[in-house]
């Protein structure tokens, strides 16, 4: 892929708190978790393409049952993330996390505790392995922000 820049998720909301609120509002539109899962899967389908040559061990997020890959780049004082998974629901969870964290400053990423995953009911609604995986993804994003 020639334009690696297009792989990184651009923020839709002005800050992480607004993104979390928007996601919560969107999930609340659905009556049950099966509908919410479908919505999350659709979010994953809209992620930018993740280059095949980034789908390697160097980009792999440890602690996830499915394969998950993450890449970050810093631009204008903000960290932008690209991500992908080999499982549809996990790809959607990657999209959800990147909507919250991509395009934010390191300080904002570190200040945005992934407790919202519990508050939105996401971790409870997932299998234990998937719940651990989404928390591992959030941890990997925050570790990138903490790295100097």
mmCIF file of N, CA and C in Angstrom:
data_model
loop_
_atom_site.group_PDB
_atom_site.id
_atom_site.type_symbol
_atom_site.label_atom_id
_atom_site.label_comp_id
_atom_site.label_asym_id
_atom_site.label_seq_id
_atom_site.Cartn_x
_atom_site.Cartn_y
_atom_site.Cartn_z
ATOM 1 N N UNK A 1 0.853 -1.172 0.000
ATOM 2 C CA UNK A 1 0.000 0.000 0.000
ATOM 3 C C UNK A 1 0.893 1.228 0.000
ATOM 4 N N UNK A 2 0.685 2.093 -0.963
ATOM 5 C CA UNK A 2 1.550 3.248 -1.132
ATOM 6 C C UNK A 2 1.311 4.305 -0.050
ATOM 7 N N UNK A 3 0.060 4.584 0.261
ATOM 8 C CA UNK A 3 -0.251 5.644 1.202
ATOM 9 C C UNK A 3 -0.534 5.081 2.591
ATOM 10 N N UNK A 4 0.524 4.913 3.373
ATOM 11 C CA UNK A 4 0.384 4.371 4.729
ATOM 12 C C UNK A 4 -0.421 5.322 5.611
ATOM 13 N N UNK A 5 -0.404 6.602 5.291
ATOM 14 C CA UNK A 5 -1.132 7.610 6.060
ATOM 15 C C UNK A 5 -2.624 7.276 6.151
ATOM 16 N N UNK A 6 -3.175 6.715 5.090
ATOM 17 C CA UNK A 6 -4.607 6.398 5.034
ATOM 18 C C UNK A 6 -4.989 5.239 5.956
ATOM 19 N N UNK A 7 -4.008 4.528 6.507
ATOM 20 C CA UNK A 7 -4.272 3.383 7.389
ATOM 21 C C UNK A 7 -4.673 3.812 8.790
ATOM 22 N N UNK A 8 -4.334 5.034 9.162
ATOM 23 C CA UNK A 8 -4.523 5.492 10.535
ATOM 24 C C UNK A 8 -5.904 6.117 10.722
ATOM 25 N N UNK A 9 -6.546 5.785 11.833
ATOM 26 C CA UNK A 9 -7.888 6.268 12.134
ATOM 27 C C UNK A 9 -7.830 7.743 12.520
ATOM 28 N N UNK A 10 -8.690 8.518 11.867
ATOM 29 C CA UNK A 10 -8.805 9.941 12.164
ATOM 30 C C UNK A 10 -9.955 10.135 13.158
ATOM 31 N N UNK A 11 -9.788 11.043 14.121
ATOM 32 C CA UNK A 11 -10.839 11.212 15.129
ATOM 33 C C UNK A 11 -12.126 11.777 14.525
ATOM 34 N N UNK A 12 -13.258 11.257 14.999
ATOM 35 C CA UNK A 12 -14.570 11.762 14.576
ATOM 36 C C UNK A 12 -15.068 12.837 15.536
ATOM 37 N N UNK A 13 -14.697 12.703 16.814
ATOM 38 C CA UNK A 13 -15.125 13.644 17.837
ATOM 39 C C UNK A 13 -13.926 14.486 18.281
ATOM 40 N N UNK A 14 -14.212 15.585 18.962
ATOM 41 C CA UNK A 14 -13.151 16.501 19.381
ATOM 42 C C UNK A 14 -12.241 15.944 20.458
ATOM 43 N N UNK A 15 -12.766 15.062 21.303
ATOM 44 C CA UNK A 15 -11.921 14.478 22.339
ATOM 45 C C UNK A 15 -12.423 13.081 22.687
ATOM 46 N N UNK A 16 -11.622 12.390 23.496
ATOM 47 C CA UNK A 16 -11.942 11.002 23.847
ATOM 48 C C UNK A 16 -13.252 10.904 24.615
ATOM 49 N N UNK A 17 -13.509 11.851 25.512
ATOM 50 C CA UNK A 17 -14.750 11.811 26.305
ATOM 51 C C UNK A 17 -15.971 11.902 25.389
ATOM 52 N N UNK A 18 -15.907 12.762 24.382
ATOM 53 C CA UNK A 18 -17.022 12.873 23.432
ATOM 54 C C UNK A 18 -17.192 11.585 22.635
ATOM 55 N N UNK A 19 -16.083 10.945 22.286
ATOM 56 C CA UNK A 19 -16.151 9.681 21.543
ATOM 57 C C UNK A 19 -16.825 8.606 22.390
ATOM 58 N N UNK A 20 -16.468 8.535 23.665
ATOM 59 C CA UNK A 20 -17.065 7.547 24.570
ATOM 60 C C UNK A 20 -18.564 7.797 24.704
ATOM 61 N N UNK A 21 -18.946 9.060 24.875
ATOM 62 C CA UNK A 21 -20.369 9.411 24.978
ATOM 63 C C UNK A 21 -21.112 9.036 23.706
ATOM 64 N N UNK A 22 -20.522 9.341 22.555
ATOM 65 C CA UNK A 22 -21.165 9.027 21.272
ATOM 66 C C UNK A 22 -21.345 7.521 21.103
ATOM 67 N N UNK A 23 -20.334 6.751 21.452
ATOM 68 C CA UNK A 23 -20.428 5.289 21.343
ATOM 69 C C UNK A 23 -21.528 4.767 22.268
ATOM 70 N N UNK A 24 -21.571 5.281 23.494
ATOM 71 C CA UNK A 24 -22.612 4.879 24.447
ATOM 72 C C UNK A 24 -24.004 5.193 23.915
ATOM 73 N N UNK A 25 -24.161 6.391 23.338
ATOM 74 C CA UNK A 25 -25.458 6.787 22.768
ATOM 75 C C UNK A 25 -25.839 5.871 21.602
ATOM 76 N N UNK A 26 -24.868 5.541 20.764
ATOM 77 C CA UNK A 26 -25.137 4.673 19.610
ATOM 78 C C UNK A 26 -25.521 3.263 20.068
ATOM 79 N N UNK A 27 -24.793 2.720 21.037
ATOM 80 C CA UNK A 27 -25.105 1.377 21.530
ATOM 81 C C UNK A 27 -26.477 1.339 22.211
ATOM 82 N N UNK A 28 -26.867 2.445 22.845
ATOM 83 C CA UNK A 28 -28.157 2.508 23.538
ATOM 84 C C UNK A 28 -29.338 2.462 22.566
ATOM 85 N N UNK A 29 -29.095 2.718 21.298
ATOM 86 C CA UNK A 29 -30.172 2.671 20.301
ATOM 87 C C UNK A 29 -30.679 1.257 20.061
ATOM 88 N N UNK A 30 -29.874 0.269 20.439
ATOM 89 C CA UNK A 30 -30.220 -1.121 20.164
ATOM 90 C C UNK A 30 -30.822 -1.773 21.402
ATOM 91 N N UNK A 31 -31.782 -2.668 21.158
ATOM 92 C CA UNK A 31 -32.516 -3.295 22.258
ATOM 93 C C UNK A 31 -31.760 -4.416 22.942
ATOM 94 N N UNK A 32 -30.894 -5.104 22.215
ATOM 95 C CA UNK A 32 -30.207 -6.242 22.833
ATOM 96 C C UNK A 32 -28.767 -6.330 22.331
ATOM 97 N N UNK A 33 -28.016 -7.227 22.976
ATOM 98 C CA UNK A 33 -26.590 -7.331 22.658
ATOM 99 C C UNK A 33 -26.332 -7.913 21.270
ATOM 100 N N UNK A 34 -27.231 -8.728 20.758
ATOM 101 C CA UNK A 34 -27.016 -9.252 19.395
ATOM 102 C C UNK A 34 -27.008 -8.108 18.381
ATOM 103 N N UNK A 35 -27.927 -7.152 18.556
ATOM 104 C CA UNK A 35 -27.958 -5.980 17.666
ATOM 105 C C UNK A 35 -26.720 -5.107 17.876
ATOM 106 N N UNK A 36 -26.311 -4.970 19.116
ATOM 107 C CA UNK A 36 -25.106 -4.175 19.414
ATOM 108 C C UNK A 36 -23.873 -4.828 18.793
ATOM 109 N N UNK A 37 -23.792 -6.173 18.897
ATOM 110 C CA UNK A 37 -22.670 -6.883 18.267
ATOM 111 C C UNK A 37 -22.632 -6.605 16.777
ATOM 112 N N UNK A 38 -23.795 -6.648 16.124
ATOM 113 C CA UNK A 38 -23.845 -6.385 14.674
ATOM 114 C C UNK A 38 -23.332 -4.986 14.376
ATOM 115 N N UNK A 39 -23.725 -4.023 15.210
ATOM 116 C CA UNK A 39 -23.272 -2.649 15.029
ATOM 117 C C UNK A 39 -21.753 -2.557 15.197
ATOM 118 N N UNK A 40 -21.228 -3.221 16.223
ATOM 119 C CA UNK A 40 -19.779 -3.213 16.468
ATOM 120 C C UNK A 40 -19.043 -3.863 15.298
ATOM 121 N N UNK A 41 -19.584 -4.962 14.775
ATOM 122 C CA UNK A 41 -18.985 -5.623 13.603
ATOM 123 C C UNK A 41 -18.973 -4.665 12.409
ATOM 124 N N UNK A 42 -20.060 -3.916 12.224
ATOM 125 C CA UNK A 42 -20.111 -2.935 11.133
ATOM 126 C C UNK A 42 -19.043 -1.854 11.309
ATOM 127 N N UNK A 43 -18.824 -1.427 12.564
ATOM 128 C CA UNK A 43 -17.761 -0.444 12.833
ATOM 129 C C UNK A 43 -16.418 -0.999 12.357
ATOM 130 N N UNK A 44 -16.190 -2.278 12.628
ATOM 131 C CA UNK A 44 -14.937 -2.914 12.226
ATOM 132 C C UNK A 44 -14.763 -2.969 10.719
ATOM 133 N N UNK A 45 -15.857 -3.172 10.005
ATOM 134 C CA UNK A 45 -15.778 -3.229 8.535
ATOM 135 C C UNK A 45 -15.394 -1.887 7.931
ATOM 136 N N UNK A 46 -15.596 -0.813 8.686
ATOM 137 C CA UNK A 46 -15.301 0.537 8.186
ATOM 138 C C UNK A 46 -13.886 1.007 8.532
ATOM 139 N N UNK A 47 -13.136 0.172 9.247
ATOM 140 C CA UNK A 47 -11.751 0.551 9.563
ATOM 141 C C UNK A 47 -10.947 0.689 8.276
ATOM 142 N N UNK A 48 -9.989 1.606 8.256
ATOM 143 C CA UNK A 48 -9.096 1.680 7.093
ATOM 144 C C UNK A 48 -8.340 0.359 6.923
ATOM 145 N N UNK A 49 -7.958 0.054 5.690
ATOM 146 C CA UNK A 49 -7.195 -1.167 5.420
ATOM 147 C C UNK A 49 -5.898 -1.155 6.213
ATOM 148 N N UNK A 50 -5.567 -2.305 6.767
ATOM 149 C CA UNK A 50 -4.334 -2.481 7.536
ATOM 150 C C UNK A 50 -3.368 -3.250 6.650
ATOM 151 N N UNK A 51 -2.190 -2.693 6.373
ATOM 152 C CA UNK A 51 -1.261 -3.340 5.437
ATOM 153 C C UNK A 51 -0.904 -4.771 5.832
ATOM 154 N N UNK A 52 -0.858 -5.630 4.859
ATOM 155 C CA UNK A 52 -0.536 -7.048 5.068
ATOM 156 C C UNK A 52 0.830 -7.216 5.734
ATOM 157 N N UNK A 53 1.794 -6.389 5.353
ATOM 158 C CA UNK A 53 3.140 -6.544 5.918
ATOM 159 C C UNK A 53 3.235 -6.056 7.366
ATOM 160 N N UNK A 54 2.174 -5.441 7.901
ATOM 161 C CA UNK A 54 2.126 -5.084 9.319
ATOM 162 C C UNK A 54 1.483 -6.212 10.134
ATOM 163 N N UNK A 55 0.929 -7.194 9.479
ATOM 164 C CA UNK A 55 0.277 -8.296 10.190
ATOM 165 C C UNK A 55 1.341 -9.336 10.546
ATOM 166 N N UNK A 56 2.211 -8.924 11.478
ATOM 167 C CA UNK A 56 3.331 -9.765 11.890
ATOM 168 C C UNK A 56 3.474 -9.705 13.407
ATOM 169 N N UNK A 57 4.419 -10.456 13.933
ATOM 170 C CA UNK A 57 4.612 -10.517 15.382
ATOM 171 C C UNK A 57 5.002 -9.170 15.981
ATOM 172 N N UNK A 58 5.709 -8.351 15.224
ATOM 173 C CA UNK A 58 6.138 -7.046 15.739
ATOM 174 C C UNK A 58 4.944 -6.132 16.018
ATOM 175 N N UNK A 59 3.843 -6.332 15.306
ATOM 176 C CA UNK A 59 2.654 -5.500 15.466
ATOM 177 C C UNK A 59 1.552 -6.185 16.278
ATOM 178 N N UNK A 60 1.765 -7.423 16.637
ATOM 179 C CA UNK A 60 0.724 -8.203 17.311
ATOM 180 C C UNK A 60 0.541 -7.745 18.759
ATOM 181 N N UNK A 61 -0.712 -7.673 19.185
ATOM 182 C CA UNK A 61 -1.050 -7.298 20.558
ATOM 183 C C UNK A 61 -1.104 -8.577 21.394
ATOM 184 N N UNK A 62 -0.258 -8.704 22.411
ATOM 185 C CA UNK A 62 -0.296 -9.903 23.253
ATOM 186 C C UNK A 62 -1.533 -9.895 24.150
ATOM 187 N N UNK A 63 -1.994 -11.079 24.513
ATOM 188 C CA UNK A 63 -3.109 -11.187 25.441
ATOM 189 C C UNK A 63 -4.471 -11.294 24.787
ATOM 190 N N UNK A 64 -4.509 -11.310 23.460
ATOM 191 C CA UNK A 64 -5.768 -11.421 22.743
ATOM 192 C C UNK A 64 -5.930 -12.841 22.218
ATOM 193 N N UNK A 65 -7.135 -13.388 22.352
ATOM 194 C CA UNK A 65 -7.409 -14.727 21.851
ATOM 195 C C UNK A 65 -7.297 -14.750 20.325
ATOM 196 N N UNK A 66 -7.875 -13.745 19.685
ATOM 197 C CA UNK A 66 -7.755 -13.604 18.232
ATOM 198 C C UNK A 66 -6.451 -12.892 17.924
ATOM 199 N N UNK A 67 -6.083 -12.895 16.665
ATOM 200 C CA UNK A 67 -4.911 -12.121 16.280
ATOM 201 C C UNK A 67 -5.330 -10.663 16.136
ATOM 202 N N UNK A 68 -4.582 -9.783 16.786
ATOM 203 C CA UNK A 68 -4.841 -8.345 16.716
ATOM 204 C C UNK A 68 -3.502 -7.665 16.469
ATOM 205 N N UNK A 69 -3.521 -6.720 15.534
ATOM 206 C CA UNK A 69 -2.306 -5.976 15.206
ATOM 207 C C UNK A 69 -2.566 -4.497 15.394
ATOM 208 N N UNK A 70 -1.517 -3.786 15.802
ATOM 209 C CA UNK A 70 -1.631 -2.369 16.101
ATOM 210 C C UNK A 70 -0.371 -1.658 15.619
ATOM 211 N N UNK A 71 -0.569 -0.484 15.049
ATOM 212 C CA UNK A 71 0.553 0.368 14.652
ATOM 213 C C UNK A 71 0.207 1.790 15.086
ATOM 214 N N UNK A 72 1.222 2.560 15.415
ATOM 215 C CA UNK A 72 1.010 3.943 15.841
ATOM 216 C C UNK A 72 2.026 4.847 15.165
ATOM 217 N N UNK A 73 1.614 6.093 14.952
ATOM 218 C CA UNK A 73 2.548 7.119 14.483
ATOM 219 C C UNK A 73 2.179 8.429 15.158
ATOM 220 N N UNK A 74 3.208 9.202 15.446
ATOM 221 C CA UNK A 74 2.976 10.491 16.075
ATOM 222 C C UNK A 74 3.039 11.574 15.011
ATOM 223 N N UNK A 75 2.072 12.467 15.076
ATOM 224 C CA UNK A 75 2.007 13.556 14.098
ATOM 225 C C UNK A 75 1.387 14.767 14.778
ATOM 226 N N UNK A 76 2.075 15.884 14.709
ATOM 227 C CA UNK A 76 1.583 17.141 15.287
ATOM 228 C C UNK A 76 1.182 16.988 16.755
ATOM 229 N N UNK A 77 1.979 16.233 17.514
ATOM 230 C CA UNK A 77 1.738 16.083 18.938
ATOM 231 C C UNK A 77 0.648 15.097 19.314
ATOM 232 N N UNK A 78 0.105 14.399 18.329
ATOM 233 C CA UNK A 78 -0.943 13.413 18.591
ATOM 234 C C UNK A 78 -0.506 12.039 18.101
ATOM 235 N N UNK A 79 -1.018 11.001 18.759
ATOM 236 C CA UNK A 79 -0.763 9.627 18.317
ATOM 237 C C UNK A 79 -1.947 9.150 17.484
ATOM 238 N N UNK A 80 -1.635 8.612 16.328
ATOM 239 C CA UNK A 80 -2.655 8.039 15.456
ATOM 240 C C UNK A 80 -2.414 6.538 15.393
ATOM 241 N N UNK A 81 -3.498 5.784 15.439
ATOM 242 C CA UNK A 81 -3.401 4.327 15.461
ATOM 243 C C UNK A 81 -4.063 3.704 14.249
ATOM 244 N N UNK A 82 -3.480 2.585 13.837
ATOM 245 C CA UNK A 82 -4.077 1.706 12.837
ATOM 246 C C UNK A 82 -4.175 0.345 13.507
ATOM 247 N N UNK A 83 -5.217 -0.406 13.192
ATOM 248 C CA UNK A 83 -5.371 -1.708 13.811
ATOM 249 C C UNK A 83 -6.215 -2.641 12.984
ATOM 250 N N UNK A 84 -6.114 -3.917 13.304
ATOM 251 C CA UNK A 84 -6.893 -4.938 12.595
ATOM 252 C C UNK A 84 -6.931 -6.198 13.432
ATOM 253 N N UNK A 85 -7.882 -7.066 13.098
ATOM 254 C CA UNK A 85 -7.985 -8.381 13.724
ATOM 255 C C UNK A 85 -8.466 -9.376 12.687
ATOM 256 N N UNK A 86 -8.220 -10.654 12.977
ATOM 257 C CA UNK A 86 -8.697 -11.707 12.076
ATOM 258 C C UNK A 86 -10.101 -12.176 12.447
ATOM 259 N N UNK A 87 -10.715 -11.589 13.493
ATOM 260 C CA UNK A 87 -12.066 -11.959 13.916
ATOM 261 C C UNK A 87 -12.986 -10.736 13.805
ATOM 262 N N UNK A 88 -14.167 -10.908 13.246
ATOM 263 C CA UNK A 88 -15.070 -9.787 12.950
ATOM 264 C C UNK A 88 -15.442 -8.975 14.184
ATOM 265 N N UNK A 89 -15.841 -9.624 15.271
ATOM 266 C CA UNK A 89 -16.251 -8.879 16.456
ATOM 267 C C UNK A 89 -15.058 -8.152 17.062
ATOM 268 N N UNK A 90 -13.903 -8.768 17.025
ATOM 269 C CA UNK A 90 -12.698 -8.129 17.574
ATOM 270 C C UNK A 90 -12.283 -6.947 16.701
ATOM 271 N N UNK A 91 -12.420 -7.090 15.397
ATOM 272 C CA UNK A 91 -12.140 -5.975 14.481
ATOM 273 C C UNK A 91 -13.028 -4.781 14.863
ATOM 274 N N UNK A 92 -14.283 -5.060 15.207
ATOM 275 C CA UNK A 92 -15.186 -4.001 15.636
ATOM 276 C C UNK A 92 -14.751 -3.363 16.939
ATOM 277 N N UNK A 93 -14.267 -4.173 17.867
ATOM 278 C CA UNK A 93 -13.768 -3.641 19.137
ATOM 279 C C UNK A 93 -12.511 -2.804 18.922
ATOM 280 N N UNK A 94 -11.670 -3.219 17.974
ATOM 281 C CA UNK A 94 -10.499 -2.414 17.604
ATOM 282 C C UNK A 94 -10.982 -1.052 17.101
ATOM 283 N N UNK A 95 -11.981 -1.055 16.220
ATOM 284 C CA UNK A 95 -12.517 0.199 15.674
ATOM 285 C C UNK A 95 -13.044 1.101 16.791
ATOM 286 N N UNK A 96 -13.732 0.503 17.738
ATOM 287 C CA UNK A 96 -14.287 1.256 18.860
ATOM 288 C C UNK A 96 -13.167 1.908 19.674
ATOM 289 N N UNK A 97 -12.140 1.133 20.010
ATOM 290 C CA UNK A 97 -11.018 1.680 20.780
ATOM 291 C C UNK A 97 -10.273 2.767 20.007
ATOM 292 N N UNK A 98 -10.081 2.549 18.716
ATOM 293 C CA UNK A 98 -9.350 3.549 17.930
ATOM 294 C C UNK A 98 -10.164 4.827 17.774
ATOM 295 N N UNK A 99 -11.488 4.699 17.759
ATOM 296 C CA UNK A 99 -12.335 5.898 17.719
ATOM 297 C C UNK A 99 -12.110 6.738 18.976
ATOM 298 N N UNK A 100 -11.901 6.095 20.100
ATOM 299 C CA UNK A 100 -11.673 6.812 21.356
ATOM 300 C C UNK A 100 -10.255 7.378 21.422
ATOM 301 N N UNK A 101 -9.261 6.567 21.054
ATOM 302 C CA UNK A 101 -7.865 6.925 21.329
ATOM 303 C C UNK A 101 -7.072 7.512 20.163
ATOM 304 N N UNK A 102 -7.405 7.208 18.930
ATOM 305 C CA UNK A 102 -6.581 7.666 17.803
ATOM 306 C C UNK A 102 -6.762 9.167 17.560
ATOM 307 N N UNK A 103 -5.635 9.833 17.301
ATOM 308 C CA UNK A 103 -5.661 11.260 17.021
ATOM 309 C C UNK A 103 -5.665 12.120 18.277
ATOM 310 N N UNK A 104 -5.300 11.522 19.398
ATOM 311 C CA UNK A 104 -5.280 12.242 20.678
ATOM 312 C C UNK A 104 -3.836 12.444 21.140
ATOM 313 N N UNK A 105 -3.643 13.383 22.051
ATOM 314 C CA UNK A 105 -2.316 13.589 22.618
ATOM 315 C C UNK A 105 -2.002 12.435 23.569
ATOM 316 N N UNK A 106 -0.726 12.268 23.839
ATOM 317 C CA UNK A 106 -0.317 11.237 24.803
ATOM 318 C C UNK A 106 -1.005 11.456 26.151
ATOM 319 N N UNK A 107 -1.055 12.718 26.604
ATOM 320 C CA UNK A 107 -1.672 13.022 27.891
ATOM 321 C C UNK A 107 -3.149 12.640 27.909
ATOM 322 N N UNK A 108 -3.874 12.929 26.820
ATOM 323 C CA UNK A 108 -5.295 12.600 26.777
ATOM 324 C C UNK A 108 -5.503 11.080 26.765
ATOM 325 N N UNK A 109 -4.665 10.373 26.036
ATOM 326 C CA UNK A 109 -4.763 8.906 25.997
ATOM 327 C C UNK A 109 -4.543 8.345 27.399
ATOM 328 N N UNK A 110 -3.514 8.822 28.076
ATOM 329 C CA UNK A 110 -3.206 8.320 29.415
ATOM 330 C C UNK A 110 -4.270 8.731 30.436
ATOM 331 N N UNK A 111 -4.922 9.858 30.203
ATOM 332 C CA UNK A 111 -5.963 10.333 31.121
ATOM 333 C C UNK A 111 -7.306 9.632 30.878
ATOM 334 N N UNK A 112 -7.436 8.938 29.742
ATOM 335 C CA UNK A 112 -8.696 8.269 29.405
ATOM 336 C C UNK A 112 -8.608 6.807 29.819
ATOM 337 N N UNK A 113 -9.053 6.554 31.034
ATOM 338 C CA UNK A 113 -9.019 5.204 31.593
ATOM 339 C C UNK A 113 -9.972 4.309 30.802
ATOM 340 N N UNK A 114 -9.538 3.105 30.469
ATOM 341 C CA UNK A 114 -10.428 2.218 29.712
ATOM 342 C C UNK A 114 -11.572 1.650 30.540
ATOM 343 N N UNK A 115 -11.860 2.236 31.707
ATOM 344 C CA UNK A 115 -12.998 1.814 32.521
ATOM 345 C C UNK A 115 -14.298 1.957 31.721
ATOM 346 N N UNK A 116 -14.300 2.814 30.697
ATOM 347 C CA UNK A 116 -15.503 2.981 29.876
ATOM 348 C C UNK A 116 -15.928 1.661 29.231
ATOM 349 N N UNK A 117 -14.980 0.744 29.027
ATOM 350 C CA UNK A 117 -15.326 -0.567 28.467
ATOM 351 C C UNK A 117 -16.273 -1.314 29.398
ATOM 352 N N UNK A 118 -16.083 -1.137 30.697
ATOM 353 C CA UNK A 118 -16.968 -1.752 31.694
ATOM 354 C C UNK A 118 -18.262 -0.947 31.809
ATOM 355 N N UNK A 119 -18.127 0.391 31.821
ATOM 356 C CA UNK A 119 -19.294 1.257 31.986
ATOM 357 C C UNK A 119 -20.297 1.088 30.839
ATOM 358 N N UNK A 120 -19.794 0.832 29.637
ATOM 359 C CA UNK A 120 -20.678 0.613 28.488
ATOM 360 C C UNK A 120 -21.211 -0.823 28.430
ATOM 361 N N UNK A 121 -20.737 -1.656 29.356
ATOM 362 C CA UNK A 121 -21.200 -3.037 29.406
ATOM 363 C C UNK A 121 -20.510 -3.958 28.423
ATOM 364 N N UNK A 122 -19.472 -3.459 27.762
ATOM 365 C CA UNK A 122 -18.807 -4.251 26.717
ATOM 366 C C UNK A 122 -18.082 -5.467 27.276
ATOM 367 N N UNK A 123 -17.325 -5.286 28.335
ATOM 368 C CA UNK A 123 -16.535 -6.394 28.877
ATOM 369 C C UNK A 123 -17.457 -7.486 29.412
ATOM 370 N N UNK A 124 -18.526 -7.082 30.106
ATOM 371 C CA UNK A 124 -19.468 -8.043 30.674
ATOM 372 C C UNK A 124 -20.206 -8.823 29.576
ATOM 373 N N UNK A 125 -20.471 -8.155 28.446
ATOM 374 C CA UNK A 125 -21.238 -8.787 27.368
ATOM 375 C C UNK A 125 -20.399 -9.747 26.530
ATOM 376 N N UNK A 126 -19.087 -9.674 26.685
ATOM 377 C CA UNK A 126 -18.189 -10.522 25.892
ATOM 378 C C UNK A 126 -17.824 -11.778 26.672
ATOM 379 N N UNK A 127 -17.331 -12.765 25.958
ATOM 380 C CA UNK A 127 -16.778 -13.932 26.651
ATOM 381 C C UNK A 127 -15.567 -13.460 27.458
ATOM 382 N N UNK A 128 -15.164 -14.245 28.428
ATOM 383 C CA UNK A 128 -14.019 -13.865 29.267
ATOM 384 C C UNK A 128 -12.777 -13.605 28.422
ATOM 385 N N UNK A 129 -12.513 -14.473 27.445
ATOM 386 C CA UNK A 129 -11.330 -14.296 26.596
ATOM 387 C C UNK A 129 -11.406 -13.026 25.765
ATOM 388 N N UNK A 130 -12.587 -12.737 25.208
ATOM 389 C CA UNK A 130 -12.752 -11.508 24.418
ATOM 390 C C UNK A 130 -12.636 -10.280 25.309
ATOM 391 N N UNK A 131 -13.215 -10.364 26.512
ATOM 392 C CA UNK A 131 -13.111 -9.251 27.456
ATOM 393 C C UNK A 131 -11.671 -8.967 27.827
ATOM 394 N N UNK A 132 -10.914 -10.018 28.086
ATOM 395 C CA UNK A 132 -9.484 -9.855 28.378
ATOM 396 C C UNK A 132 -8.766 -9.267 27.169
ATOM 397 N N UNK A 133 -9.160 -9.687 25.981
ATOM 398 C CA UNK A 133 -8.523 -9.203 24.760
ATOM 399 C C UNK A 133 -8.738 -7.721 24.530
ATOM 400 N N UNK A 134 -9.975 -7.246 24.728
ATOM 401 C CA UNK A 134 -10.240 -5.823 24.514
ATOM 402 C C UNK A 134 -9.495 -4.991 25.553
ATOM 403 N N UNK A 135 -9.376 -5.516 26.765
ATOM 404 C CA UNK A 135 -8.592 -4.807 27.769
ATOM 405 C C UNK A 135 -7.099 -4.822 27.414
ATOM 406 N N UNK A 136 -6.617 -5.905 26.813
ATOM 407 C CA UNK A 136 -5.220 -5.974 26.360
ATOM 408 C C UNK A 136 -4.967 -4.955 25.251
ATOM 409 N N UNK A 137 -5.942 -4.772 24.364
ATOM 410 C CA UNK A 137 -5.804 -3.767 23.300
ATOM 411 C C UNK A 137 -5.704 -2.370 23.895
ATOM 412 N N UNK A 138 -6.591 -2.060 24.848
ATOM 413 C CA UNK A 138 -6.559 -0.740 25.484
ATOM 414 C C UNK A 138 -5.225 -0.527 26.197
ATOM 415 N N UNK A 139 -4.737 -1.560 26.853
ATOM 416 C CA UNK A 139 -3.446 -1.481 27.549
ATOM 417 C C UNK A 139 -2.312 -1.215 26.549
ATOM 418 N N UNK A 140 -2.336 -1.891 25.406
ATOM 419 C CA UNK A 140 -1.290 -1.699 24.394
ATOM 420 C C UNK A 140 -1.303 -0.265 23.863
ATOM 421 N N UNK A 141 -2.485 0.290 23.665
ATOM 422 C CA UNK A 141 -2.600 1.683 23.189
ATOM 423 C C UNK A 141 -2.032 2.623 24.225
ATOM 424 N N UNK A 142 -2.383 2.412 25.470
ATOM 425 C CA UNK A 142 -1.911 3.295 26.546
ATOM 426 C C UNK A 142 -0.406 3.122 26.776
ATOM 427 N N UNK A 143 0.123 1.928 26.568
ATOM 428 C CA UNK A 143 1.572 1.724 26.685
ATOM 429 C C UNK A 143 2.303 2.502 25.593
ATOM 430 N N UNK A 144 1.738 2.522 24.396
ATOM 431 C CA UNK A 144 2.357 3.313 23.317
ATOM 432 C C UNK A 144 2.395 4.783 23.694
ATOM 433 N N UNK A 145 1.321 5.268 24.319
ATOM 434 C CA UNK A 145 1.262 6.675 24.716
ATOM 435 C C UNK A 145 2.250 6.974 25.824
ATOM 436 N N UNK A 146 2.507 5.999 26.696
ATOM 437 C CA UNK A 146 3.426 6.211 27.829
ATOM 438 C C UNK A 146 4.886 6.122 27.395
ATOM 439 N N UNK A 147 5.142 5.465 26.258
ATOM 440 C CA UNK A 147 6.525 5.311 25.781
ATOM 441 C C UNK A 147 7.069 6.659 25.325
ATOM 442 N N UNK A 148 8.312 6.894 25.629
ATOM 443 C CA UNK A 148 8.915 8.184 25.250
ATOM 444 C C UNK A 148 9.679 8.043 23.959
#
